Short mmCIF file of C-alpha atoms in Angstrom, two decimals:
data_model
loop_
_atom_site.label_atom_id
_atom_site.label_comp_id
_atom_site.label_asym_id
_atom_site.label_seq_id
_atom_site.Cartn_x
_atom_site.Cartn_y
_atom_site.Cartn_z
CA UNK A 1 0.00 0.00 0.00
CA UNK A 2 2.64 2.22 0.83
CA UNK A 3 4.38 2.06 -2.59
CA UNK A 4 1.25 2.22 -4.42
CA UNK A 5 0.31 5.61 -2.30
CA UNK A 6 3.94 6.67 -3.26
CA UNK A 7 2.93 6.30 -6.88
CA UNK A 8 -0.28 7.36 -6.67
CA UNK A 9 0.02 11.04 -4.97
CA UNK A 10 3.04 11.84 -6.98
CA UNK A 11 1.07 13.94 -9.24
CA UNK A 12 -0.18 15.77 -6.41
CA UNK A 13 3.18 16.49 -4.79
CA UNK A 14 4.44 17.74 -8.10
CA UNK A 15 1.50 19.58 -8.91
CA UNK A 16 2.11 21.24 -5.32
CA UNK A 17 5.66 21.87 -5.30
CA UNK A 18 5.22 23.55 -8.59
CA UNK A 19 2.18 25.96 -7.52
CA UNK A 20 4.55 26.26 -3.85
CA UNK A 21 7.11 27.40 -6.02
CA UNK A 22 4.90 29.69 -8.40
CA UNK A 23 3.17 31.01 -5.19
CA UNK A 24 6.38 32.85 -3.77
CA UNK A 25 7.54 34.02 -7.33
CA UNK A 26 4.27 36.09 -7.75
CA UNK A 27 3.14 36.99 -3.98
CA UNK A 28 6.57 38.58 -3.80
CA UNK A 29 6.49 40.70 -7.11
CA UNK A 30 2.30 40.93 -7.29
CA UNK A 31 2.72 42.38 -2.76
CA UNK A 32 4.96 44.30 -1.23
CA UNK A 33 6.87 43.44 2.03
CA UNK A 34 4.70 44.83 4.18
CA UNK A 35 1.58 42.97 2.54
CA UNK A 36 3.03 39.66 2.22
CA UNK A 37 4.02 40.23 5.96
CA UNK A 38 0.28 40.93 6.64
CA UNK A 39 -0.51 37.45 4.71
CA UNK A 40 2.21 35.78 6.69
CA UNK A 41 0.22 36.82 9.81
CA UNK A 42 -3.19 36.32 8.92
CA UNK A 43 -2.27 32.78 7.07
CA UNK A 44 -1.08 31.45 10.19
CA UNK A 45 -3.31 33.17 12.39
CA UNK A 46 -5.74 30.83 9.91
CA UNK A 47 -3.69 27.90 10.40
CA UNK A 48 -4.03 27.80 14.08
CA UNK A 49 -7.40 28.48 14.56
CA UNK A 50 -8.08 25.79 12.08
CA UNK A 51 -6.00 23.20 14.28
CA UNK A 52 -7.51 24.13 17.53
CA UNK A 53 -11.19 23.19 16.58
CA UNK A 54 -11.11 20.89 13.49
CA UNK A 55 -7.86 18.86 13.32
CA UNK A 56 -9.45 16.30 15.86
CA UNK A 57 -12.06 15.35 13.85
CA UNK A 58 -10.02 14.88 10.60
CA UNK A 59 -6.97 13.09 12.64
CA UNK A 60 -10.14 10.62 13.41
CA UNK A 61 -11.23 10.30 10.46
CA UNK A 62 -7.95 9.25 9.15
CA UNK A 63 -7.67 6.63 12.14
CA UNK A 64 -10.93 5.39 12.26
CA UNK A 65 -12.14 5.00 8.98
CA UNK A 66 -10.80 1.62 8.18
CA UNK A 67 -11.24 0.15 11.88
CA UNK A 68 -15.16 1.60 11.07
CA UNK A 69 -15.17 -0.13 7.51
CA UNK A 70 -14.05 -3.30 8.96
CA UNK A 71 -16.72 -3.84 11.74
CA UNK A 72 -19.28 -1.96 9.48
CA UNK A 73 -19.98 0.85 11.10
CA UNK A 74 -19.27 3.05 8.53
CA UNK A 75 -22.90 5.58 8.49
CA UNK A 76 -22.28 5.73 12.30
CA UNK A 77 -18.54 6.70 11.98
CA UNK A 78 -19.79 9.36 9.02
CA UNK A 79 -22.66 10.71 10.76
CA UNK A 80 -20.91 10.88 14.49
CA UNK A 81 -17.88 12.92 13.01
CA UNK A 82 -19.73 15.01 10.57
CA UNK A 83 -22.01 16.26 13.63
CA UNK A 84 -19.45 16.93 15.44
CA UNK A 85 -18.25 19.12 12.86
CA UNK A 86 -21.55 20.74 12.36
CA UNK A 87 -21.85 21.91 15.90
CA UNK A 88 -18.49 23.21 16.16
CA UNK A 89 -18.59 25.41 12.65
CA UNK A 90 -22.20 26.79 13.93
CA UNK A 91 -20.83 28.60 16.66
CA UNK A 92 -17.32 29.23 14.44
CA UNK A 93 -18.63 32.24 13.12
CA UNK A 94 -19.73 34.16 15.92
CA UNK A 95 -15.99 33.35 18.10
CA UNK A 96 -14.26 34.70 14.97
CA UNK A 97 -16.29 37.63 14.07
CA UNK A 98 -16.02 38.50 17.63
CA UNK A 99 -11.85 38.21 18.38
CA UNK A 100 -11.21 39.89 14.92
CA UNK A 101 -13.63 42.94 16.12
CA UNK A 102 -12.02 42.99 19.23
CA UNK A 103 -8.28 42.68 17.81
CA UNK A 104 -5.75 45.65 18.22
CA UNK A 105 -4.73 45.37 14.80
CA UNK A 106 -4.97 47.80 11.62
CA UNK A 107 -7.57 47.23 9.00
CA UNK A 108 -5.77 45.54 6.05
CA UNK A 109 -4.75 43.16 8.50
CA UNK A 110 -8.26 42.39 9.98
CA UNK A 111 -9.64 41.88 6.52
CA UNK A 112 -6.61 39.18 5.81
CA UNK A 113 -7.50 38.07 9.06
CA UNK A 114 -10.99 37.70 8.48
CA UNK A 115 -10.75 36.44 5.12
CA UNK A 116 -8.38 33.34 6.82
CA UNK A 117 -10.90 32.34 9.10
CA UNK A 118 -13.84 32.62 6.55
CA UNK A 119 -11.86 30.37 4.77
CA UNK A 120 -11.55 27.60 7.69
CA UNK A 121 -15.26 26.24 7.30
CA UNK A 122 -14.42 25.25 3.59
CA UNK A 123 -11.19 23.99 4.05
CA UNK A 124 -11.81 21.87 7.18
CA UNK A 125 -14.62 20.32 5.36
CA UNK A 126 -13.06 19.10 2.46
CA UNK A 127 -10.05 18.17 4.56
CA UNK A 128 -12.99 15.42 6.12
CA UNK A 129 -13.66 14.22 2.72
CA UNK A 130 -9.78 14.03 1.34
CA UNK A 131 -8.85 11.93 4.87
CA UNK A 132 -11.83 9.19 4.40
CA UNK A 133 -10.68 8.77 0.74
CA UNK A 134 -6.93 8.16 2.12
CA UNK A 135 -8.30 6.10 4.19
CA UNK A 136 -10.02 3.82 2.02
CA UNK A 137 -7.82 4.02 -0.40
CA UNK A 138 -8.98 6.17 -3.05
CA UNK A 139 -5.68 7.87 -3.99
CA UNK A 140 -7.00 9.02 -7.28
CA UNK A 141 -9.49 11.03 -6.02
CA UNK A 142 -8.06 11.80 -3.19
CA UNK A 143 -5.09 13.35 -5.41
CA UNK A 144 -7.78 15.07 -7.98
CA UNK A 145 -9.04 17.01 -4.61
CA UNK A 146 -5.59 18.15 -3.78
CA UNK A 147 -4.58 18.99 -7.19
CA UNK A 148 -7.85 21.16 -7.85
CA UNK A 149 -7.29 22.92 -4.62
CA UNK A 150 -3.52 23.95 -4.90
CA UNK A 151 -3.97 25.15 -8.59
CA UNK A 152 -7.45 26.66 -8.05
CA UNK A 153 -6.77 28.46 -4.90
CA UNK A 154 -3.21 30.18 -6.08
CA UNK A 155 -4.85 31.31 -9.54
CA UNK A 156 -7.56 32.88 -7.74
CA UNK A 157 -5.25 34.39 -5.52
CA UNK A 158 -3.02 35.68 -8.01
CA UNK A 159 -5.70 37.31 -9.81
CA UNK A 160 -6.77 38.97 -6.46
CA UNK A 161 -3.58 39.91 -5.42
CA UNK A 162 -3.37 41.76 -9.10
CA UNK A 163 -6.68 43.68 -9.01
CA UNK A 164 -5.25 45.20 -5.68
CA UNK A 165 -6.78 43.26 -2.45
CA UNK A 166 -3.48 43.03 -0.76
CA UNK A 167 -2.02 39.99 1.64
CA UNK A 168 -6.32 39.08 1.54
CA UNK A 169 -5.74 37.74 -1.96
CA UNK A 170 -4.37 34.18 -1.28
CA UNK A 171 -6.36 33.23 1.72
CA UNK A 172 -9.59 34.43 -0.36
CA UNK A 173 -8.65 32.41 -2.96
CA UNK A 174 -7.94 29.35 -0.49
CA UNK A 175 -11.52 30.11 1.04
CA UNK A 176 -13.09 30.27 -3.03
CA UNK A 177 -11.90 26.81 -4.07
CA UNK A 178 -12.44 25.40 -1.21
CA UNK A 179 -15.90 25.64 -1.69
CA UNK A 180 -16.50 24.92 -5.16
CA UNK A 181 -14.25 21.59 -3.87
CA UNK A 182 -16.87 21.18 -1.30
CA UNK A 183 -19.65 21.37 -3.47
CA UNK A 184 -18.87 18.24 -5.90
CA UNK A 185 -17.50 15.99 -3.25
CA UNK A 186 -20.08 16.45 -0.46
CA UNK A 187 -23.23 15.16 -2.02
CA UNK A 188 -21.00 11.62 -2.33
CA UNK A 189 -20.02 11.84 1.31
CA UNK A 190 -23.42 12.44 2.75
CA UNK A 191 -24.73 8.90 0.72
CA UNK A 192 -22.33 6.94 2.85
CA UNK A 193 -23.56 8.14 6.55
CA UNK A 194 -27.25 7.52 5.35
CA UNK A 195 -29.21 5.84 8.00
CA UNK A 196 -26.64 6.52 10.54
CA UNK A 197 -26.82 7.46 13.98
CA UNK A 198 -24.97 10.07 16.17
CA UNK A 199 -23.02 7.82 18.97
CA UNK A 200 -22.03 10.37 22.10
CA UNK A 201 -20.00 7.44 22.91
CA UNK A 202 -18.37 7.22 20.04
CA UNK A 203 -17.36 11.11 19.50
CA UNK A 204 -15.76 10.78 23.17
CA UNK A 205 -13.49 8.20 21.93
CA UNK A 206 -12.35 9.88 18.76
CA UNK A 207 -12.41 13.28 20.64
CA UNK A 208 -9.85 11.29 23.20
CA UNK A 209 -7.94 10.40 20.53
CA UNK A 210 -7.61 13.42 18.51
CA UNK A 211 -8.26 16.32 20.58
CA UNK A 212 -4.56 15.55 22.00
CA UNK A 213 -3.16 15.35 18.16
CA UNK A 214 -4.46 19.07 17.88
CA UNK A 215 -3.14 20.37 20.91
CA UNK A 216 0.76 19.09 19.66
CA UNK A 217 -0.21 20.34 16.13
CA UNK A 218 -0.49 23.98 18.36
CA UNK A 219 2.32 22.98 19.99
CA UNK A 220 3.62 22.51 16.66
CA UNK A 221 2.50 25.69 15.14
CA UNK A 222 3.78 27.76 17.86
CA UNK A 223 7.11 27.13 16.62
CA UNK A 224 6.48 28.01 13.32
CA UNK A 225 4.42 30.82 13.88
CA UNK A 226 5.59 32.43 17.04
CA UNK A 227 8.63 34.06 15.11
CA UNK A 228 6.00 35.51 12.50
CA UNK A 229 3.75 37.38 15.48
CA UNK A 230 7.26 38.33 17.51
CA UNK A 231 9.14 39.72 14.21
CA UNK A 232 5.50 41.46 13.28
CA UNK A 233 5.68 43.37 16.84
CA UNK A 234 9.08 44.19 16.85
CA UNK A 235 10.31 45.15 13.48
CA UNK A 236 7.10 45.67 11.62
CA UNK A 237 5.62 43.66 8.66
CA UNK A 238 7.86 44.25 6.12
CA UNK A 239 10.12 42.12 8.12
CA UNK A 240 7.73 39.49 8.48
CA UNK A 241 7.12 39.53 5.13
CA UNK A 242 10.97 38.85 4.25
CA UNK A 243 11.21 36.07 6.88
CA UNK A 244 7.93 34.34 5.59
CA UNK A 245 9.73 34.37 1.87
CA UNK A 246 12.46 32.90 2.80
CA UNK A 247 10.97 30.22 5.01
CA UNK A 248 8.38 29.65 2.43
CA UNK A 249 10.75 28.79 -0.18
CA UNK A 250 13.12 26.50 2.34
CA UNK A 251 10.08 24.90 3.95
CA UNK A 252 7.70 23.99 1.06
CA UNK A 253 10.42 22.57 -1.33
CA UNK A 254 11.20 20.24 1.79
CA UNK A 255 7.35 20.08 2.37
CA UNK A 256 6.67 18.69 -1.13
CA UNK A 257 8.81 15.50 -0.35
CA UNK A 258 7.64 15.09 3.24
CA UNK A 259 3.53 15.72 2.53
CA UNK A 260 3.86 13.30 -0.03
CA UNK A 261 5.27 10.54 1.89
CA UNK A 262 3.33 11.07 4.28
CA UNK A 263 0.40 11.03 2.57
CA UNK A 264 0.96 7.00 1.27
CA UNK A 265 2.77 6.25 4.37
CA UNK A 266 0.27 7.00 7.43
CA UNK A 267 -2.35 5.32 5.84
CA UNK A 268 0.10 2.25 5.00
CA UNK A 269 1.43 2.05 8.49
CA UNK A 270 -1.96 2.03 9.92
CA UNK A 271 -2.95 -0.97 7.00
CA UNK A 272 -0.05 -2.69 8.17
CA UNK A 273 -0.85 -2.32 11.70
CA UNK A 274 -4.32 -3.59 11.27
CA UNK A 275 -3.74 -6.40 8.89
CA UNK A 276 -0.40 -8.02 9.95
CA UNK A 277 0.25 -6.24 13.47
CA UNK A 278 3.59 -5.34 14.86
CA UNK A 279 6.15 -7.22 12.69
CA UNK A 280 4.37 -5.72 9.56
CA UNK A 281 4.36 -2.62 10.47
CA UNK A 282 7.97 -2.77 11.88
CA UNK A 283 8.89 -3.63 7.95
CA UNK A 284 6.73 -0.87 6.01
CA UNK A 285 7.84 1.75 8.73
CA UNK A 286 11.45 0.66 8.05
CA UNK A 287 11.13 0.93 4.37
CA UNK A 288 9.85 4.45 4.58
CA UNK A 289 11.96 5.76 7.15
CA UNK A 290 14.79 4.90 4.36
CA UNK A 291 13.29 6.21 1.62
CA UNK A 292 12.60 9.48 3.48
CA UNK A 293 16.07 9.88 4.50
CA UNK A 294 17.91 9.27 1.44
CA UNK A 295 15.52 11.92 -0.60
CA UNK A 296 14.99 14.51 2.08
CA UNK A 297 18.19 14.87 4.07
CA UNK A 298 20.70 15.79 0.81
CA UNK A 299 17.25 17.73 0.15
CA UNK A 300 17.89 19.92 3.26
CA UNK A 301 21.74 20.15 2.38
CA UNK A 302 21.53 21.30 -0.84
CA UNK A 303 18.58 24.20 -0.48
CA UNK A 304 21.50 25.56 1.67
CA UNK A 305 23.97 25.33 -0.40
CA UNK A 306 21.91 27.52 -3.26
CA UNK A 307 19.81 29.53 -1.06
CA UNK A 308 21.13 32.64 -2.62
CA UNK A 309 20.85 31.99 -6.66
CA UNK A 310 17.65 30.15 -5.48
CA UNK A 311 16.26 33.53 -3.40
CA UNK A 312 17.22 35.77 -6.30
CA UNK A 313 15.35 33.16 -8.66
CA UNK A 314 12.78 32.91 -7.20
CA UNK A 315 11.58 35.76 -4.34
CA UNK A 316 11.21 39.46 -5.82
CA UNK A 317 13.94 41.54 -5.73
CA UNK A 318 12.79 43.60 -2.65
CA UNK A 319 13.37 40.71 -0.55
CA UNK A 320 15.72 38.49 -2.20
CA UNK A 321 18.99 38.76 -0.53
CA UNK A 322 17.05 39.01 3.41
CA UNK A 323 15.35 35.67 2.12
CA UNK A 324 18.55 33.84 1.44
CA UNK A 325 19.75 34.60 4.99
CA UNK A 326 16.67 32.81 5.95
CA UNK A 327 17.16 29.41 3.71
CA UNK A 328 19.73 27.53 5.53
CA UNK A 329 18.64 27.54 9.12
CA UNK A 330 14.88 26.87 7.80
CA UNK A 331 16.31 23.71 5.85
CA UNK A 332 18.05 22.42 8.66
CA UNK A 333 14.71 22.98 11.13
CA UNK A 334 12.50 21.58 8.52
CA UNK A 335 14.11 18.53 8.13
CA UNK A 336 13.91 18.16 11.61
CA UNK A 337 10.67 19.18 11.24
CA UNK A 338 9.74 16.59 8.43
CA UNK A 339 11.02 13.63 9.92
CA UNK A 340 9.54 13.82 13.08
CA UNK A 341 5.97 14.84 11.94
CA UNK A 342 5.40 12.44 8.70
CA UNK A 343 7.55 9.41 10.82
CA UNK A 344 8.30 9.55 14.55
CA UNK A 345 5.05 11.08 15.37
CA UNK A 346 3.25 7.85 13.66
CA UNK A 347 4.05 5.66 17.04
CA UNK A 348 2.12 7.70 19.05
CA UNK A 349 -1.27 7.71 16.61
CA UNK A 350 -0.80 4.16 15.90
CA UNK A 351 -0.35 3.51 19.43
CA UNK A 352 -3.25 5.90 20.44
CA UNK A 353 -1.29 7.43 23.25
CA UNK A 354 -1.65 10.59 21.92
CA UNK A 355 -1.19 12.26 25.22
CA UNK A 356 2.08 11.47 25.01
CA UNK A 357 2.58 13.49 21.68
CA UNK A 358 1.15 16.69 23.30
CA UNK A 359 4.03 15.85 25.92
CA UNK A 360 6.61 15.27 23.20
CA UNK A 361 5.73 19.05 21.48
CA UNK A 362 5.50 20.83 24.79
CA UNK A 363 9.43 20.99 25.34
CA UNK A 364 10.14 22.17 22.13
CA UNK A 365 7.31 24.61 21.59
CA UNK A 366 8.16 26.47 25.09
CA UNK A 367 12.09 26.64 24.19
CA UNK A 368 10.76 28.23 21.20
CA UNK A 369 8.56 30.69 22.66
CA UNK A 370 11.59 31.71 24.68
CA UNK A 371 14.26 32.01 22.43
CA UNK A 372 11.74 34.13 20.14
CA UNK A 373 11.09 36.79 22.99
CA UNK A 374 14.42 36.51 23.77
CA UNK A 375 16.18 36.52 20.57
CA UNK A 376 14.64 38.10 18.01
CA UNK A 377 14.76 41.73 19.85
CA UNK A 378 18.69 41.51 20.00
CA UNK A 379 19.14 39.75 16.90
CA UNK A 380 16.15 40.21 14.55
CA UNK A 381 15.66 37.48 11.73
CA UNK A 382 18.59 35.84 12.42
CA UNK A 383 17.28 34.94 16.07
CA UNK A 384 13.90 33.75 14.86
CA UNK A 385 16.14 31.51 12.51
CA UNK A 386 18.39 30.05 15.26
CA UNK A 387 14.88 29.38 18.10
CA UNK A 388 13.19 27.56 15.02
CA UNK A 389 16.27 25.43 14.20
CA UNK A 390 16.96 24.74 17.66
CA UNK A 391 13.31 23.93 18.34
CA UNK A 392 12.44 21.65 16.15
CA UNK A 393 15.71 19.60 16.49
CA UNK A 394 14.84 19.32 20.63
CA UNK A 395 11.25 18.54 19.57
CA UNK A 396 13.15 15.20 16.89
CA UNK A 397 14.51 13.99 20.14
CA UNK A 398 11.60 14.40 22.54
CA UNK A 399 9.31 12.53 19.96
CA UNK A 400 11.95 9.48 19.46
CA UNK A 401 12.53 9.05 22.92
CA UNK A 402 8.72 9.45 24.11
CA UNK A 403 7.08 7.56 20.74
CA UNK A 404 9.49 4.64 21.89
CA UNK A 405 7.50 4.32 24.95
CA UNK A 406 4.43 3.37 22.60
CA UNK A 407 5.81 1.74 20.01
CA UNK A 408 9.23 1.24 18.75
CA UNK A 409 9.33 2.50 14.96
CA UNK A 410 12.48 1.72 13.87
CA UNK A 411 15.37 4.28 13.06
CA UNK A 412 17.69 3.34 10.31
CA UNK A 413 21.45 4.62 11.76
CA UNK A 414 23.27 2.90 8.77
CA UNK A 415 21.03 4.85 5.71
CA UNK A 416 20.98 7.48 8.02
CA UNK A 417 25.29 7.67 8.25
CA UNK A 418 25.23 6.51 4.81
CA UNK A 419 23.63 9.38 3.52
CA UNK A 420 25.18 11.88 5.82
CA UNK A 421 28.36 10.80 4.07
CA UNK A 422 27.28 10.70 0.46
CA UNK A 423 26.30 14.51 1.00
CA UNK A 424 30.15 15.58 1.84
CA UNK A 425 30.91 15.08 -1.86
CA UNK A 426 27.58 17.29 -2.89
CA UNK A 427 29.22 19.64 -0.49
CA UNK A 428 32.73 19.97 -2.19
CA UNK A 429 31.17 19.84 -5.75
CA UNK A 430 29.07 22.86 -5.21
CA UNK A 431 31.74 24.54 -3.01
CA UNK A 432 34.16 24.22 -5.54
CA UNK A 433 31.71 25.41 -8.77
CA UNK A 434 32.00 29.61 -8.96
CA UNK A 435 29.27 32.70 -8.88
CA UNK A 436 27.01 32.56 -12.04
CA UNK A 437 24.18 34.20 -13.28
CA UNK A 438 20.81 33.10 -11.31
CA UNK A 439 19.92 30.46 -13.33
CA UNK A 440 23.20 28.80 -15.15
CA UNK A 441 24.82 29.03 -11.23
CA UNK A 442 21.87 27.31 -9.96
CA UNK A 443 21.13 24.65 -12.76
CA UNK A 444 24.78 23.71 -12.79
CA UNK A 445 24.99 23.29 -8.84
CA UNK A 446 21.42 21.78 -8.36
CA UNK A 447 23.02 19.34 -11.17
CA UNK A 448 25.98 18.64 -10.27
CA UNK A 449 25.38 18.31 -6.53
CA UNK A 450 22.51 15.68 -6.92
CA UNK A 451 25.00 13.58 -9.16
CA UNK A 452 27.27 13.29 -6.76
CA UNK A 453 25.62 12.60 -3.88
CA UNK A 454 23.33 10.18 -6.01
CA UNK A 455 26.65 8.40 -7.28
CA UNK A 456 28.57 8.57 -3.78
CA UNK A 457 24.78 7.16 -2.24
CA UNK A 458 25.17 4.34 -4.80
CA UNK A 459 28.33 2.88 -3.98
CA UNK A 460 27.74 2.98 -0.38
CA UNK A 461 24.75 1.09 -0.87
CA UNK A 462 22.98 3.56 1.63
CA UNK A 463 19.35 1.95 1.97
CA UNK A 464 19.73 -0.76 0.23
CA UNK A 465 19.94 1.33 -3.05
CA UNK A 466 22.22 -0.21 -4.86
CA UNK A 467 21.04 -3.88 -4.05
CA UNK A 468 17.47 -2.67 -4.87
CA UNK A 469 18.11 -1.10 -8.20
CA UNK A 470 19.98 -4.34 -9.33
CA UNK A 471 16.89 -6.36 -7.85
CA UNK A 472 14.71 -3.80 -10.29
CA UNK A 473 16.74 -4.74 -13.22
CA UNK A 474 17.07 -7.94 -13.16
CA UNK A 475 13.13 -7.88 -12.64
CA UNK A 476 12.92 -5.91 -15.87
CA UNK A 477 15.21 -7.40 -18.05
CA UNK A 478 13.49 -9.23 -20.79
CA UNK A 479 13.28 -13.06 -20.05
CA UNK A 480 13.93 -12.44 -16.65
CA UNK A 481 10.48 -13.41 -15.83
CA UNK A 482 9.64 -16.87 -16.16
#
């Protein structure tokens, strides 16, 4: 399952690392720094509001939905979670109208604000429908859901931004295709809770079991947002808006190999856990946590060896060169970041001890919130930079050590060393290669760098590689078959 879901949300992950990509060329040209700081604010003002009431229901949906399926219980499962949903986006509204009214903030930033949380209804719904199809297996719809979404939402956005609405114009456009989203896929959904019942019982035990998933996803988001809010008070929005650019660009080019693994492997691990217990999920857990090393870690190494070609690329000029100071701490944190969200984070969900991961986030999230108030006012960026890094690499080891205490995914040291050491000659190629033009300088070090390390990753066998890609050939040579 987990290979197939590789396969299968590949187009997605390109689709989305390409608009990801696109997003920060034109946001940076189409805003200024001070209104891309005002959608850096409002987005993940957005995001946490979104986790603090709706994340629970969607982390059980992705849980429960096969366990549900298997007993059939499926139109009690729907209907239990779906009116949960409905009585927590009734009174939605009214909280959210209310804080935004009440905020100290200027205008342009309470309509971003406000168009962020009008957005939340649509997006948390269809994030309901996209888990049960994970669940079940439906990667091709699934995929078409996530594909219409990240192309729909930045074109709208961009052609908001253009007409003049400011850092609104991408959370508006989030909000518009959300919707339309929402309107094909429900009607589908609703057939398959049909003669269900709501089970108070049963909401308690998926509200035990994800209400604690959303409170480390805050935990979570406080390290990636705090820095946003701090920087916003301190050095005004135009700094904000240069930090957000370069952490954009360093954390969704990571993001785009980490979502998409993620997406085939939590539903795997959770197949495997279900179907063949322990010692199958032991294997498929292994298997990914190799594959995600080998791709993501020379992914992290290299986005800081090109951050600047890759900033002036990419970002608009106005905050191009602040951006690229931004690139290689953010790399480093999000691969921190990546691994322990989309792998170590897995034992406690498939263990149900989710308690546990609201312990495992708490460490990190408070070194972060101190750092950031103590930091950034001496330092600026760079000390946002250093508290995320930091952070996230305390809240790697919290997670192993706790999620061992559930269950004991395995951690592959040898692909692990392996690839450490394939990236030293990626290092010395790129080093060695001079100061270009943006793209010739970044084309010819992206290139270069990748063969090496793929070559050096090769004859070191790191994850098996080279014994797999032999298996692979052999399998495809003609005759070989028999």
């Amino acid at each position: 399952m987990f290979w197939r879901g590789v396969l299968g949300y590949l187009p997605v992950n390109l689709a989305q690392g390409l608009v990801g990509l696109l997003t920060i060329v034109v946001f940076t040209r189409l805003l200024s720094p001070a209104d891309y700081g005002v959608y850096a604010i409002a987005y993940s003002a957005m995001v946490l509001s979104h986790t603090a009431l709706f994340t629970w229901t969607e982390a059980a949906m992705a849980r429960f939905q096969a366990q549900a399926r298997q007993r059939g219980e499926i139109a009690d499962h729907m209907m239990t979670l779906y009116r949960a949903w409905s009585m927590l986006g009734l009174g939605f509204p009214l909280l959210a109208g209310a804080a935004v009214w009440l905020a100290p903030v200027h205008q342009p930033l309470k309509v971003a604000i406000c168009a962020g949380l009008a957005a939340i209804l649509f997006r948390s719904c269809i994030k309901l429908v996209q888990e049960r199809r994970r669940a079940d297996g439906e990667v091709g719809s699934a995929a078409t859901l996530d594909i219409a979404q990240t192309i729909g939402g930045f074109a709208i956005g961009a052609v908001l931004a253009a007409i003049g609405l400011g850092g609104a114009s991408p959370l508006l456009g989030s909000a518009a295709i959300s919707a339309i989203c929402l309107a094909f896929a429900l009607p589908g959904e609703l057939k398959l809770f049909k003669g269900g019942h709501w089970q108070p019982r049963r909401a308690r035990e998926y509200a035990g079991y994800g209400v604690p998933i959303s409170l480390s996803l805050i935990l979570a988001l406080v390290i990636s947002s705090t820095d946003r809010f701090v920087l916003g008070a301190v050095l005004g929005e135009a700094s904000v808006g240069i930090y957000h650019a370069g952490y954009s660009l360093a954390n969704r080019t990571q993001d785009v190999v980490f979502v998409w693994l993620g997406m085939a492997g939590g539903p795997a691990m959770v197949s495997a856990l279900e179907r063949g217990g322990k010692a199958a999920l032991v294997q498929t857990a292994r298997e990914q946590a190799s594959f995600m090393i080998l791709l993501t870690l020379p992914a992290a190494v290299g986005l800081a060896l090109v951050a600047l070609p890759l900033s002036e690329l990419l970002i608009g000029p106005q905050m191009a060169q602040g951006a690229a100071r931004v690139v290689p701490w953010i790399a480093a944190g999000g691969f921190f970041s990546g691994v322990t969200t989309y792998y170590l984070h897995q034992a406690f969900t498939l263990g149900r001890r989710t308690g546990l991961l609201m312990a495992a986030m708490t460490l990190p999230a408070a070194l972060n919130l101190l750092l950031n108030f103590v930091l950034v006012p001496r330092f600026g960026l760079d000390g946002a930079m250093w508290a995320t890094t930091a952070s996230y690499g305390l809240g790697a080891v919290a997670s192993f050590a706790l999620g061992r205490r559930v269950i004991a995914l395995p951690l592959p040291i040898g692909t692990l060393v392996r690839a450490a050491i394939a990236c030293v000659p990626m290092i010395l190629v790129v080093s060695l290669l001079p100061d270009m033009d943006e793209v010739p300088e970044l084309a010819l070090k992206a290139g270069l760098g990748a063969l090496a390390y793929g070559v050096t990753a090769w004859l070191l066998d790191a994850g098996g590689l080279r014994s797999h890609g032999r298996t692979l050939l052999r399998t495809l040579r003609p005759g070989a078959a028999t």
